[in-house]
PQR file with spaces between the fields and no chain letter, atoms N, CA, C, O and H, PARSE charges and radii, in Angstrom:
ATOM       1  N    MET     1     108.599  102.621  100.043 -0.4000 1.5000
ATOM       2  CA   MET     1     109.195  102.909  101.342 -0.0000 2.0000
ATOM       3  C    MET     1     108.234  103.793  102.124  0.5500 1.7000
ATOM       4  O    MET     1     107.588  104.683  101.572 -0.5500 1.4000
ATOM       5  N    PHE     2     108.158  103.529  103.404 -0.4000 1.5000
ATOM       6  CA   PHE     2     107.397  104.385  104.294 -0.0000 2.0000
ATOM       7  C    PHE     2     107.923  104.204  105.708  0.5500 1.7000
ATOM       8  O    PHE     2     108.694  103.284  105.984 -0.5500 1.4000
ATOM       9  H    PHE     2     108.683  102.806  103.853  0.4000 1.0000
ATOM      10  N    TYR     3     107.500  105.090  106.598 -0.4000 1.5000
ATOM      11  CA   TYR     3     107.961  105.077  107.985 -0.0000 2.0000
ATOM      12  C    TYR     3     106.883  104.509  108.896  0.5500 1.7000
ATOM      13  O    TYR     3     105.687  104.702  108.676 -0.5500 1.4000
ATOM      14  H    TYR     3     106.874  105.837  106.374  0.4000 1.0000
ATOM      15  N    GLU     4     107.344  103.796  109.934 -0.4000 1.5000
ATOM      16  CA   GLU     4     106.465  103.296  110.993 -0.0000 2.0000
ATOM      17  C    GLU     4     107.005  103.738  112.341  0.5500 1.7000
ATOM      18  O    GLU     4     108.190  104.038  112.482 -0.5500 1.4000
ATOM      19  H    GLU     4     108.316  103.639  110.113  0.4000 1.0000
ATOM      20  N    ASN     5     106.113  103.775  113.339 -0.4000 1.5000
ATOM      21  CA   ASN     5     106.557  104.012  114.714 -0.0000 2.0000
ATOM      22  C    ASN     5     106.876  102.668  115.357  0.5500 1.7000
ATOM      23  O    ASN     5     106.800  101.629  114.702 -0.5500 1.4000
ATOM      24  H    ASN     5     105.150  103.531  113.225  0.4000 1.0000
ATOM      25  N    SER     6     107.228  102.686  116.623 -0.4000 1.5000
ATOM      26  CA   SER     6     107.628  101.452  117.314 -0.0000 2.0000
ATOM      27  C    SER     6     106.466  100.477  117.507  0.5500 1.7000
ATOM      28  O    SER     6     106.687   99.307  117.818 -0.5500 1.4000
ATOM      29  H    SER     6     107.289  103.530  117.156  0.4000 1.0000
ATOM      30  N    GLU     7     105.225  100.952  117.325 -0.4000 1.5000
ATOM      31  CA   GLU     7     104.053  100.085  117.426 -0.0000 2.0000
ATOM      32  C    GLU     7     103.673   99.476  116.077  0.5500 1.7000
ATOM      33  O    GLU     7     102.696   98.733  115.987 -0.5500 1.4000
ATOM      34  H    GLU     7     105.045  101.903  117.072  0.4000 1.0000
ATOM      35  N    GLY     8     104.442   99.787  115.028 -0.4000 1.5000
ATOM      36  CA   GLY     8     104.157   99.242  113.709 -0.0000 2.0000
ATOM      37  C    GLY     8     103.105  100.005  112.932  0.5500 1.7000
ATOM      38  O    GLY     8     102.605   99.520  111.917 -0.5500 1.4000
ATOM      39  H    GLY     8     105.236  100.390  115.102  0.4000 1.0000
ATOM      40  N    GLU     9     102.762  101.211  113.406 -0.4000 1.5000
ATOM      41  CA   GLU     9     101.767  102.041  112.716 -0.0000 2.0000
ATOM      42  C    GLU     9     102.463  102.966  111.731  0.5500 1.7000
ATOM      43  O    GLU     9     103.500  103.551  112.042 -0.5500 1.4000
ATOM      44  H    GLU     9     103.168  101.605  114.230  0.4000 1.0000
ATOM      45  N    GLN    10     101.885  103.095  110.537 -0.4000 1.5000
ATOM      46  CA   GLN    10     102.467  103.966  109.529 -0.0000 2.0000
ATOM      47  C    GLN    10     102.408  105.417  109.995  0.5500 1.7000
ATOM      48  O    GLN    10     101.412  105.859  110.567 -0.5500 1.4000
ATOM      49  H    GLN    10     101.043  102.620  110.285  0.4000 1.0000
ATOM      50  N    ILE    11     103.496  106.151  109.742 -0.4000 1.5000
ATOM      51  CA   ILE    11     103.615  107.548  110.155 -0.0000 2.0000
ATOM      52  C    ILE    11     103.414  108.436  108.935  0.5500 1.7000
ATOM      53  O    ILE    11     104.045  108.232  107.898 -0.5500 1.4000
ATOM      54  H    ILE    11     104.305  105.791  109.277  0.4000 1.0000
ATOM      55  N    SER    12     102.535  109.418  109.065 -0.4000 1.5000
ATOM      56  CA   SER    12     102.328  110.353  107.955 -0.0000 2.0000
ATOM      57  C    SER    12     103.131  111.633  108.148  0.5500 1.7000
ATOM      58  O    SER    12     103.428  112.334  107.181 -0.5500 1.4000
ATOM      59  H    SER    12     102.023  109.584  109.907  0.4000 1.0000
ATOM      60  N    LYS    13     103.487  111.942  109.410 -0.4000 1.5000
ATOM      61  CA   LYS    13     104.251  113.159  109.691 -0.0000 2.0000
ATOM      62  C    LYS    13     105.368  112.830  110.677  0.5500 1.7000
ATOM      63  O    LYS    13     105.118  112.281  111.750 -0.5500 1.4000
ATOM      64  H    LYS    13     103.245  111.373  110.196  0.4000 1.0000
ATOM      65  N    LEU    14     106.593  113.168  110.307 -0.4000 1.5000
ATOM      66  CA   LEU    14     107.740  112.933  111.188 -0.0000 2.0000
ATOM      67  C    LEU    14     107.826  114.017  112.251  0.5500 1.7000
ATOM      68  O    LEU    14     107.384  115.146  112.037 -0.5500 1.4000
ATOM      69  H    LEU    14     106.796  113.614  109.435  0.4000 1.0000
ATOM      70  N    ARG    15     108.395  113.669  113.391 -0.4000 1.5000
ATOM      71  CA   ARG    15     108.640  114.619  114.484 -0.0000 2.0000
ATOM      72  C    ARG    15     110.101  114.500  114.888  0.5500 1.7000
ATOM      73  O    ARG    15     110.719  113.448  114.725 -0.5500 1.4000
ATOM      74  H    ARG    15     108.755  112.752  113.565  0.4000 1.0000
ATOM      75  N    LYS    16     110.648  115.592  115.419 -0.4000 1.5000
ATOM      76  CA   LYS    16     112.075  115.604  115.746 -0.0000 2.0000
ATOM      77  C    LYS    16     112.400  114.699  116.932  0.5500 1.7000
ATOM      78  O    LYS    16     111.584  114.478  117.827 -0.5500 1.4000
ATOM      79  H    LYS    16     110.146  116.447  115.552  0.4000 1.0000
ATOM      80  N    ASN    17     113.631  114.185  116.893 -0.4000 1.5000
ATOM      81  CA   ASN    17     114.192  113.352  117.960 -0.0000 2.0000
ATOM      82  C    ASN    17     113.338  112.131  118.296  0.5500 1.7000
ATOM      83  O    ASN    17     113.197  111.762  119.461 -0.5500 1.4000
ATOM      84  H    ASN    17     114.293  114.364  116.165  0.4000 1.0000
ATOM      85  N    LYS    18     112.776  111.518  117.272 -0.4000 1.5000
ATOM      86  CA   LYS    18     111.958  110.314  117.451 -0.0000 2.0000
ATOM      87  C    LYS    18     112.598  109.146  116.711  0.5500 1.7000
ATOM      88  O    LYS    18     113.192  109.317  115.646 -0.5500 1.4000
ATOM      89  H    LYS    18     112.890  111.818  116.325  0.4000 1.0000
ATOM      90  N    THR    19     112.467  107.967  117.289 -0.4000 1.5000
ATOM      91  CA   THR    19     112.901  106.759  116.604 -0.0000 2.0000
ATOM      92  C    THR    19     111.787  106.335  115.655  0.5500 1.7000
ATOM      93  O    THR    19     110.630  106.199  116.054 -0.5500 1.4000
ATOM      94  H    THR    19     111.984  107.829  118.153  0.4000 1.0000
ATOM      95  N    VAL    20     112.154  106.129  114.395 -0.4000 1.5000
ATOM      96  CA   VAL    20     111.210  105.669  113.385 -0.0000 2.0000
ATOM      97  C    VAL    20     111.832  104.478  112.661  0.5500 1.7000
ATOM      98  O    VAL    20     113.041  104.257  112.728 -0.5500 1.4000
ATOM      99  H    VAL    20     113.094  106.239  114.072  0.4000 1.0000
ATOM     100  N    PHE    21     111.007  103.734  111.985 -0.4000 1.5000
ATOM     101  CA   PHE    21     111.470  102.580  111.221 -0.0000 2.0000
ATOM     102  C    PHE    21     111.087  102.782  109.765  0.5500 1.7000
ATOM     103  O    PHE    21     109.913  102.945  109.433 -0.5500 1.4000
ATOM     104  H    PHE    21     110.025  103.913  111.931  0.4000 1.0000
ATOM     105  N    LEU    22     112.093  102.770  108.905 -0.4000 1.5000
ATOM     106  CA   LEU    22     111.872  102.869  107.472 -0.0000 2.0000
ATOM     107  C    LEU    22     111.634  101.463  106.946  0.5500 1.7000
ATOM     108  O    LEU    22     112.498  100.597  107.081 -0.5500 1.4000
ATOM     109  H    LEU    22     113.047  102.638  109.175  0.4000 1.0000
ATOM     110  N    LEU    23     110.479  101.227  106.352 -0.4000 1.5000
ATOM     111  CA   LEU    23     110.172   99.929  105.758 -0.0000 2.0000
ATOM     112  C    LEU    23     110.552   99.953  104.293  0.5500 1.7000
ATOM     113  O    LEU    23     110.131  100.828  103.537 -0.5500 1.4000
ATOM     114  H    LEU    23     109.777  101.930  106.242  0.4000 1.0000
ATOM     115  N    ILE    24     111.355   98.979  103.907 -0.4000 1.5000
ATOM     116  CA   ILE    24     111.847   98.880  102.540 -0.0000 2.0000
ATOM     117  C    ILE    24     111.408   97.535  101.983  0.5500 1.7000
ATOM     118  O    ILE    24     111.687   96.493  102.576 -0.5500 1.4000
ATOM     119  H    ILE    24     111.697   98.268  104.521  0.4000 1.0000
ATOM     120  N    ASN    25     110.728   97.556  100.858 -0.4000 1.5000
ATOM     121  CA   ASN    25     110.312   96.331  100.181 -0.0000 2.0000
ATOM     122  C    ASN    25     111.135   96.171   98.914  0.5500 1.7000
ATOM     123  O    ASN    25     111.186   97.075   98.080 -0.5500 1.4000
ATOM     124  H    ASN    25     110.501   98.402  100.377  0.4000 1.0000
ATOM     125  N    THR    26     111.782   95.013   98.771 -0.4000 1.5000
ATOM     126  CA   THR    26     112.570   94.716   97.582 -0.0000 2.0000
ATOM     127  C    THR    26     112.154   93.346   97.055  0.5500 1.7000
ATOM     128  O    THR    26     111.406   92.615   97.704 -0.5500 1.4000
ATOM     129  H    THR    26     111.740   94.279   99.448  0.4000 1.0000
ATOM     130  N    SER    27     112.644   93.022   95.891 -0.4000 1.5000
ATOM     131  CA   SER    27     112.401   91.705   95.316 -0.0000 2.0000
ATOM     132  C    SER    27     113.673   91.250   94.619  0.5500 1.7000
ATOM     133  O    SER    27     114.157   91.913   93.702 -0.5500 1.4000
ATOM     134  H    SER    27     113.251   93.616   95.364  0.4000 1.0000
ATOM     135  N    GLY    28     114.211   90.122   95.056 -0.4000 1.5000
ATOM     136  CA   GLY    28     115.414   89.582   94.436 -0.0000 2.0000
ATOM     137  C    GLY    28     116.672   90.376   94.717  0.5500 1.7000
ATOM     138  O    GLY    28     117.630   90.299   93.947 -0.5500 1.4000
ATOM     139  H    GLY    28     113.817   89.585   95.802  0.4000 1.0000
ATOM     140  N    MET    29     116.695   91.144   95.810 -0.4000 1.5000
ATOM     141  CA   MET    29     117.845   91.996   96.121 -0.0000 2.0000
ATOM     142  C    MET    29     118.659   91.502   97.315  0.5500 1.7000
ATOM     143  O    MET    29     119.668   92.118   97.658 -0.5500 1.4000
ATOM     144  H    MET    29     115.917   91.206   96.435  0.4000 1.0000
ATOM     145  N    VAL    30     118.248   90.410   97.954 -0.4000 1.5000
ATOM     146  CA   VAL    30     118.957   89.909   99.134 -0.0000 2.0000
ATOM     147  C    VAL    30     120.418   89.645   98.776  0.5500 1.7000
ATOM     148  O    VAL    30     120.724   88.996   97.776 -0.5500 1.4000
ATOM     149  H    VAL    30     117.428   89.910   97.676  0.4000 1.0000
ATOM     150  N    GLY    31     121.313   90.166   99.620 -0.4000 1.5000
ATOM     151  CA   GLY    31     122.749   90.013   99.413 -0.0000 2.0000
ATOM     152  C    GLY    31     123.378   91.161   98.646  0.5500 1.7000
ATOM     153  O    GLY    31     124.602   91.234   98.533 -0.5500 1.4000
ATOM     154  H    GLY    31     121.065   90.694  100.433  0.4000 1.0000
ATOM     155  N    LYS    32     122.558   92.056   98.119 -0.4000 1.5000
ATOM     156  CA   LYS    32     123.072   93.211   97.380 -0.0000 2.0000
ATOM     157  C    LYS    32     123.037   94.438   98.276  0.5500 1.7000
ATOM     158  O    LYS    32     122.393   94.434   99.325 -0.5500 1.4000
ATOM     159  H    LYS    32     121.564   91.997   98.211  0.4000 1.0000
ATOM     160  N    SER    33     123.729   95.486   97.857 -0.4000 1.5000
ATOM     161  CA   SER    33     123.732   96.754   98.585 -0.0000 2.0000
ATOM     162  C    SER    33     122.904   97.774   97.824  0.5500 1.7000
ATOM     163  O    SER    33     122.887   97.788   96.593 -0.5500 1.4000
ATOM     164  H    SER    33     124.251   95.490   97.005  0.4000 1.0000
ATOM     165  N    ILE    34     122.215   98.631   98.576 -0.4000 1.5000
ATOM     166  CA   ILE    34     121.422   99.692   97.967 -0.0000 2.0000
ATOM     167  C    ILE    34     121.783  101.024   98.602  0.5500 1.7000
ATOM     168  O    ILE    34     122.285  101.078   99.724 -0.5500 1.4000
ATOM     169  H    ILE    34     122.228   98.619   99.576  0.4000 1.0000
ATOM     170  N    ASP    35     121.523  102.091   97.873 -0.4000 1.5000
ATOM     171  CA   ASP    35     121.689  103.456   98.359 -0.0000 2.0000
ATOM     172  C    ASP    35     120.304  104.084   98.433  0.5500 1.7000
ATOM     173  O    ASP    35     119.502  103.948   97.510 -0.5500 1.4000
ATOM     174  H    ASP    35     121.115  102.048   96.961  0.4000 1.0000
ATOM     175  N    LEU    36     120.027  104.774   99.542 -0.4000 1.5000
ATOM     176  CA   LEU    36     118.728  105.410   99.726 -0.0000 2.0000
ATOM     177  C    LEU    36     118.898  106.908   99.928  0.5500 1.7000
ATOM     178  O    LEU    36     119.752  107.350  100.697 -0.5500 1.4000
ATOM     179  H    LEU    36     120.679  104.884  100.292  0.4000 1.0000
ATOM     180  N    ASP    37     118.082  107.680   99.234 -0.4000 1.5000
ATOM     181  CA   ASP    37     118.044  109.131   99.405 -0.0000 2.0000
ATOM     182  C    ASP    37     116.838  109.443  100.281  0.5500 1.7000
ATOM     183  O    ASP    37     115.694  109.311   99.845 -0.5500 1.4000
ATOM     184  H    ASP    37     117.389  107.321   98.609  0.4000 1.0000
ATOM     185  N    LEU    38     117.097  109.857  101.515 -0.4000 1.5000
ATOM     186  CA   LEU    38     116.035  110.143  102.480 -0.0000 2.0000
ATOM     187  C    LEU    38     115.809  111.641  102.630  0.5500 1.7000
ATOM     188  O    LEU    38     115.286  112.089  103.650 -0.5500 1.4000
ATOM     189  H    LEU    38     118.026  109.964  101.869  0.4000 1.0000
ATOM     190  N    SER    39     116.191  112.407  101.641 -0.4000 1.5000
ATOM     191  CA   SER    39     116.127  113.869  101.726 -0.0000 2.0000
ATOM     192  C    SER    39     114.770  114.338  102.222  0.5500 1.7000
ATOM     193  O    SER    39     113.721  113.922  101.732 -0.5500 1.4000
ATOM     194  H    SER    39     116.616  112.043  100.812  0.4000 1.0000
ATOM     195  N    ASP    40     114.830  115.206  103.200 -0.4000 1.5000
ATOM     196  CA   ASP    40     113.648  115.805  103.802 -0.0000 2.0000
ATOM     197  C    ASP    40     114.015  117.235  104.155  0.5500 1.7000
ATOM     198  O    ASP    40     115.082  117.482  104.717 -0.5500 1.4000
ATOM     199  H    ASP    40     115.683  115.544  103.598  0.4000 1.0000
ATOM     200  N    SER    41     113.152  118.165  103.836 -0.4000 1.5000
ATOM     201  CA   SER    41     113.483  119.574  104.061 -0.0000 2.0000
ATOM     202  C    SER    41     113.463  119.966  105.532  0.5500 1.7000
ATOM     203  O    SER    41     114.033  120.993  105.901 -0.5500 1.4000
ATOM     204  H    SER    41     112.285  117.964  103.380  0.4000 1.0000
ATOM     205  N    ASP    42     112.816  119.168  106.378 -0.4000 1.5000
ATOM     206  CA   ASP    42     112.697  119.521  107.791 -0.0000 2.0000
ATOM     207  C    ASP    42     113.590  118.703  108.717  0.5500 1.7000
ATOM     208  O    ASP    42     113.898  119.153  109.821 -0.5500 1.4000
ATOM     209  H    ASP    42     112.352  118.334  106.077  0.4000 1.0000
ATOM     210  N    PHE    43     114.012  117.511  108.295 -0.4000 1.5000
ATOM     211  CA   PHE    43     114.721  116.619  109.198 -0.0000 2.0000
ATOM     212  C    PHE    43     115.978  116.034  108.580  0.5500 1.7000
ATOM     213  O    PHE    43     116.072  115.842  107.368 -0.5500 1.4000
ATOM     214  H    PHE    43     113.761  117.145  107.399  0.4000 1.0000
ATOM     215  N    ASN    44     116.936  115.759  109.444 -0.4000 1.5000
ATOM     216  CA   ASN    44     118.081  114.919  109.123 -0.0000 2.0000
ATOM     217  C    ASN    44     117.808  113.578  109.791  0.5500 1.7000
ATOM     218  O    ASN    44     116.874  113.450  110.582 -0.5500 1.4000
ATOM     219  H    ASN    44     116.860  115.915  110.429  0.4000 1.0000
ATOM     220  N    PHE    45     118.621  112.584  109.471 -0.4000 1.5000
ATOM     221  CA   PHE    45     118.422  111.256  110.042 -0.0000 2.0000
ATOM     222  C    PHE    45     119.721  110.722  110.612  0.5500 1.7000
ATOM     223  O    PHE    45     120.802  110.949  110.069 -0.5500 1.4000
ATOM     224  H    PHE    45     119.380  112.688  108.828  0.4000 1.0000
ATOM     225  N    GLU    46     119.590  110.008  111.719 -0.4000 1.5000
ATOM     226  CA   GLU    46     120.719  109.318  112.334 -0.0000 2.0000
ATOM     227  C    GLU    46     120.497  107.822  112.144  0.5500 1.7000
ATOM     228  O    GLU    46     119.397  107.312  112.353 -0.5500 1.4000
ATOM     229  H    GLU    46     118.711  109.824  112.160  0.4000 1.0000
ATOM     230  N    TYR    47     121.574  107.122  111.740 -0.4000 1.5000
ATOM     231  CA   TYR    47     121.516  105.673  111.536 -0.0000 2.0000
ATOM     232  C    TYR    47     122.721  105.057  112.225  0.5500 1.7000
ATOM     233  O    TYR    47     123.858  105.445  111.955 -0.5500 1.4000
ATOM     234  H    TYR    47     122.468  107.536  111.570  0.4000 1.0000
ATOM     235  N    ASN    48     122.485  104.103  113.110 -0.4000 1.5000
ATOM     236  CA   ASN    48     123.562  103.441  113.866 -0.0000 2.0000
ATOM     237  C    ASN    48     124.475  104.452  114.559  0.5500 1.7000
ATOM     238  O    ASN    48     125.695  104.287  114.563 -0.5500 1.4000
ATOM     239  H    ASN    48     121.561  103.788  113.330  0.4000 1.0000
ATOM     240  N    GLY    49     123.890  105.490  115.139 -0.4000 1.5000
ATOM     241  CA   GLY    49     124.652  106.473  115.893 -0.0000 2.0000
ATOM     242  C    GLY    49     125.363  107.519  115.058  0.5500 1.7000
ATOM     243  O    GLY    49     126.061  108.371  115.607 -0.5500 1.4000
ATOM     244  H    GLY    49     122.899  105.624  115.135  0.4000 1.0000
ATOM     245  N    GLU    50     125.204  107.477  113.744 -0.4000 1.5000
ATOM     246  CA   GLU    50     125.873  108.424  112.846 -0.0000 2.0000
ATOM     247  C    GLU    50     124.831  109.253  112.104  0.5500 1.7000
ATOM     248  O    GLU    50     123.848  108.717  111.591 -0.5500 1.4000
ATOM     249  H    GLU    50     124.637  106.785  113.297  0.4000 1.0000
ATOM     250  N    LEU    51     125.055  110.567  112.050 -0.4000 1.5000
ATOM     251  CA   LEU    51     124.192  111.440  111.267 -0.0000 2.0000
ATOM     252  C    LEU    51     124.460  111.175  109.792  0.5500 1.7000
ATOM     253  O    LEU    51     125.611  111.183  109.357 -0.5500 1.4000
ATOM     254  H    LEU    51     125.853  111.002  112.466  0.4000 1.0000
ATOM     255  N    LEU    52     123.406  110.942  109.026 -0.4000 1.5000
ATOM     256  CA   LEU    52     123.569  110.652  107.600 -0.0000 2.0000
ATOM     257  C    LEU    52     123.922  111.929  106.852  0.5500 1.7000
ATOM     258  O    LEU    52     123.199  112.923  106.930 -0.5500 1.4000
ATOM     259  H    LEU    52     122.471  110.935  109.380  0.4000 1.0000
ATOM     260  N    GLU    53     125.025  111.897  106.135 -0.4000 1.5000
ATOM     261  CA   GLU    53     125.454  113.053  105.360 -0.0000 2.0000
ATOM     262  C    GLU    53     124.510  113.228  104.172  0.5500 1.7000
ATOM     263  O    GLU    53     124.295  112.304  103.388 -0.5500 1.4000
ATOM     264  H    GLU    53     125.611  111.090  106.072  0.4000 1.0000
ATOM     265  N    ASN    54     123.952  114.436  104.058 -0.4000 1.5000
ATOM     266  CA   ASN    54     123.012  114.769  102.976 -0.0000 2.0000
ATOM     267  C    ASN    54     121.818  113.813  102.921  0.5500 1.7000
ATOM     268  O    ASN    54     121.248  113.583  101.854 -0.5500 1.4000
ATOM     269  H    ASN    54     124.127  115.187  104.695  0.4000 1.0000
ATOM     270  N    ASP    55     121.447  113.261  104.074 -0.4000 1.5000
ATOM     271  CA   ASP    55     120.316  112.327  104.161 -0.0000 2.0000
ATOM     272  C    ASP    55     120.466  111.136  103.215  0.5500 1.7000
ATOM     273  O    ASP    55     119.472  110.621  102.703 -0.5500 1.4000
ATOM     274  H    ASP    55     121.910  113.448  104.940  0.4000 1.0000
ATOM     275  N    GLN    56     121.694  110.703  102.987 -0.4000 1.5000
ATOM     276  CA   GLN    56     121.979  109.573  102.103 -0.0000 2.0000
ATOM     277  C    GLN    56     122.394  108.366  102.939  0.5500 1.7000
ATOM     278  O    GLN    56     123.360  108.434  103.698 -0.5500 1.4000
ATOM     279  H    GLN    56     122.500  111.122  103.403  0.4000 1.0000
ATOM     280  N    LEU    57     121.674  107.277  102.800 -0.4000 1.5000
ATOM     281  CA   LEU    57     122.033  106.015  103.444 -0.0000 2.0000
ATOM     282  C    LEU    57     122.655  105.150  102.354  0.5500 1.7000
ATOM     283  O    LEU    57     121.955  104.571  101.523 -0.5500 1.4000
ATOM     284  H    LEU    57     120.889  107.221  102.183  0.4000 1.0000
ATOM     285  N    LEU    58     123.977  105.076  102.374 -0.4000 1.5000
ATOM     286  CA   LEU    58     124.717  104.445  101.287 -0.0000 2.0000
ATOM     287  C    LEU    58     125.207  103.054  101.671  0.5500 1.7000
ATOM     288  O    LEU    58     125.637  102.827  102.802 -0.5500 1.4000
ATOM     289  H    LEU    58     124.546  105.547  103.049  0.4000 1.0000
ATOM     290  N    GLY    59     125.139  102.137  100.729 -0.4000 1.5000
ATOM     291  CA   GLY    59     125.692  100.802  100.928 -0.0000 2.0000
ATOM     292  C    GLY    59     124.936   99.945  101.921  0.5500 1.7000
ATOM     293  O    GLY    59     125.538   99.101  102.585 -0.5500 1.4000
ATOM     294  H    GLY    59     124.790  102.321   99.810  0.4000 1.0000
ATOM     295  N    LEU    60     123.632  100.140  102.039 -0.4000 1.5000
ATOM     296  CA   LEU    60     122.826   99.332  102.956 -0.0000 2.0000
ATOM     297  C    LEU    60     122.668   97.928  102.375  0.5500 1.7000
ATOM     298  O    LEU    60     122.176   97.764  101.258 -0.5500 1.4000
ATOM     299  H    LEU    60     123.143  100.826  101.499  0.4000 1.0000
ATOM     300  N    GLU    61     123.087   96.922  103.136 -0.4000 1.5000
ATOM     301  CA   GLU    61     122.976   95.540  102.663 -0.0000 2.0000
ATOM     302  C    GLU    61     121.543   95.048  102.823  0.5500 1.7000
ATOM     303  O    GLU    61     120.957   95.153  103.901 -0.5500 1.4000
ATOM     304  H    GLU    61     123.487   97.055  104.043  0.4000 1.0000
ATOM     305  N    VAL    62     120.993   94.516  101.755 -0.4000 1.5000
ATOM     306  CA   VAL    62     119.643   93.964  101.775 -0.0000 2.0000
ATOM     307  C    VAL    62     119.726   92.554  102.353  0.5500 1.7000
ATOM     308  O    VAL    62     120.397   91.682  101.801 -0.5500 1.4000
ATOM     309  H    VAL    62     121.470   94.431  100.879  0.4000 1.0000
ATOM     310  N    THR    63     119.033   92.345  103.473 -0.4000 1.5000
ATOM     311  CA   THR    63     119.071   91.053  104.160 -0.0000 2.0000
ATOM     312  C    THR    63     117.754   90.287  104.053  0.5500 1.7000
ATOM     313  O    THR    63     117.679   89.119  104.434 -0.5500 1.4000
ATOM     314  H    THR    63     118.488   93.053  103.921  0.4000 1.0000
ATOM     315  N    ALA    64     116.712   90.950  103.530 -0.4000 1.5000
ATOM     316  CA   ALA    64     115.398   90.316  103.375 -0.0000 2.0000
ATOM     317  C    ALA    64     114.597   91.120  102.355  0.5500 1.7000
ATOM     318  O    ALA    64     114.916   92.276  102.075 -0.5500 1.4000
ATOM     319  H    ALA    64     116.773   91.899  103.221  0.4000 1.0000
ATOM     320  N    ASP    65     113.553   90.501  101.802 -0.4000 1.5000
ATOM     321  CA   ASP    65     112.713   91.225  100.843 -0.0000 2.0000
ATOM     322  C    ASP    65     112.000   92.401  101.499  0.5500 1.7000
ATOM     323  O    ASP    65     111.756   93.420  100.852 -0.5500 1.4000
ATOM     324  H    ASP    65     113.293   89.563  102.029  0.4000 1.0000
ATOM     325  N    THR    66     111.665   92.267  102.775 -0.4000 1.5000
ATOM     326  CA   THR    66     111.087   93.374  103.540 -0.0000 2.0000
ATOM     327  C    THR    66     111.997   93.632  104.730  0.5500 1.7000
ATOM     328  O    THR    66     112.254   92.740  105.539 -0.5500 1.4000
ATOM     329  H    THR    66     111.862   91.439  103.301  0.4000 1.0000
ATOM     330  N    MET    67     112.476   94.858  104.823 -0.4000 1.5000
ATOM     331  CA   MET    67     113.404   95.225  105.905 -0.0000 2.0000
ATOM     332  C    MET    67     112.869   96.430  106.661  0.5500 1.7000
ATOM     333  O    MET    67     112.186   97.285  106.097 -0.5500 1.4000
ATOM     334  H    MET    67     112.267   95.582  104.166  0.4000 1.0000
ATOM     335  N    LYS    68     113.195   96.483  107.963 -0.4000 1.5000
ATOM     336  CA   LYS    68     112.925   97.653  108.796 -0.0000 2.0000
ATOM     337  C    LYS    68     114.266   98.237  109.199  0.5500 1.7000
ATOM     338  O    LYS    68     115.103   97.550  109.784 -0.5500 1.4000
ATOM     339  H    LYS    68     113.750   95.789  108.421  0.4000 1.0000
ATOM     340  N    VAL    69     114.463   99.504  108.884 -0.4000 1.5000
ATOM     341  CA   VAL    69     115.709  100.189  109.209 -0.0000 2.0000
ATOM     342  C    VAL    69     115.396  101.233  110.277  0.5500 1.7000
ATOM     343  O    VAL    69     114.584  102.132  110.058 -0.5500 1.4000
ATOM     344  H    VAL    69     113.782  100.062  108.409  0.4000 1.0000
ATOM     345  N    GLU    70     116.047  101.106  111.432 -0.4000 1.5000
ATOM     346  CA   GLU    70     115.810  102.032  112.538 -0.0000 2.0000
ATOM     347  C    GLU    70     116.585  103.327  112.313  0.5500 1.7000
ATOM     348  O    GLU    70     117.790  103.314  112.063 -0.5500 1.4000
ATOM     349  H    GLU    70     116.706  100.375  111.609  0.4000 1.0000
ATOM     350  N    LEU    71     115.866  104.446  112.407 -0.4000 1.5000
ATOM     351  CA   LEU    71     116.443  105.777  112.243 -0.0000 2.0000
ATOM     352  C    LEU    71     115.969  106.661  113.379  0.5500 1.7000
ATOM     353  O    LEU    71     114.956  106.379  114.019 -0.5500 1.4000
ATOM     354  H    LEU    71     114.887  104.457  112.611  0.4000 1.0000
ATOM     355  N    ILE    72     116.711  107.736  113.628 -0.4000 1.5000
ATOM     356  CA   ILE    72     116.283  108.764  114.571 -0.0000 2.0000
ATOM     357  C    ILE    72     116.194  110.070  113.798  0.5500 1.7000
ATOM     358  O    ILE    72     117.130  110.450  113.094 -0.5500 1.4000
ATOM     359  H    ILE    72     117.534  107.965  113.108  0.4000 1.0000
ATOM     360  N    THR    73     115.063  110.754  113.933 -0.4000 1.5000
ATOM     361  CA   THR    73     114.889  112.033  113.251 -0.0000 2.0000
ATOM     362  C    THR    73     115.593  113.132  114.036  0.5500 1.7000
ATOM     363  O    THR    73     115.543  113.161  115.266 -0.5500 1.4000
ATOM     364  H    THR    73     114.303  110.445  114.505  0.4000 1.0000
ATOM     365  N    LYS    74     116.244  114.030  113.316 -0.4000 1.5000
ATOM     366  CA   LYS    74     116.937  115.171  113.912 -0.0000 2.0000
ATOM     367  C    LYS    74     116.508  116.423  113.166  0.5500 1.7000
ATOM     368  O    LYS    74     116.488  116.440  111.936 -0.5500 1.4000
ATOM     369  H    LYS    74     116.284  114.007  112.318  0.4000 1.0000
ATOM     370  N    LYS    75     116.169  117.460  113.900 -0.4000 1.5000
ATOM     371  CA   LYS    75     115.766  118.722  113.277 -0.0000 2.0000
ATOM     372  C    LYS    75     116.937  119.312  112.521  0.5500 1.7000
ATOM     373  O    LYS    75     118.057  119.341  113.032 -0.5500 1.4000
ATOM     374  H    LYS    75     116.185  117.446  114.900  0.4000 1.0000
ATOM     375  N    GLN    76     116.689  119.786  111.298 -0.4000 1.5000
ATOM     376  CA   GLN    76     117.746  120.441  110.534 -0.0000 2.0000
ATOM     377  C    GLN    76     118.035  121.798  111.141  0.5500 1.7000
ATOM     378  O    GLN    76     117.143  122.472  111.656 -0.5500 1.4000
ATOM     379  H    GLN    76     115.780  119.762  110.882  0.4000 1.0000
ATOM     380  N    ASN    77     119.306  122.189  111.070 -0.4000 1.5000
ATOM     381  CA   ASN    77     119.709  123.501  111.603 -0.0000 2.0000
ATOM     382  C    ASN    77     119.419  124.593  110.617  0.5500 1.7000
ATOM     383  O    ASN    77     119.690  125.762  110.893 -0.5500 1.4000
ATOM     384  H    ASN    77     120.031  121.642  110.651  0.4000 1.0000
């Protein structure tokens, strides 16, 4: 897993209040659900308009072997 910006470039450092894309590579998981721990000491993440509790993205349905998940970074309080 790694993050990309909207231009498809890999991101090495996250910044607050930015849209990023988490790239997830799986094999043979299409149709199954996965849980992702996105814990980061500096940022929280928003997914589909909801702040992820404890940076956990739970029950994400795998729709392809390679997926891009849109997130927004939020500064931790």
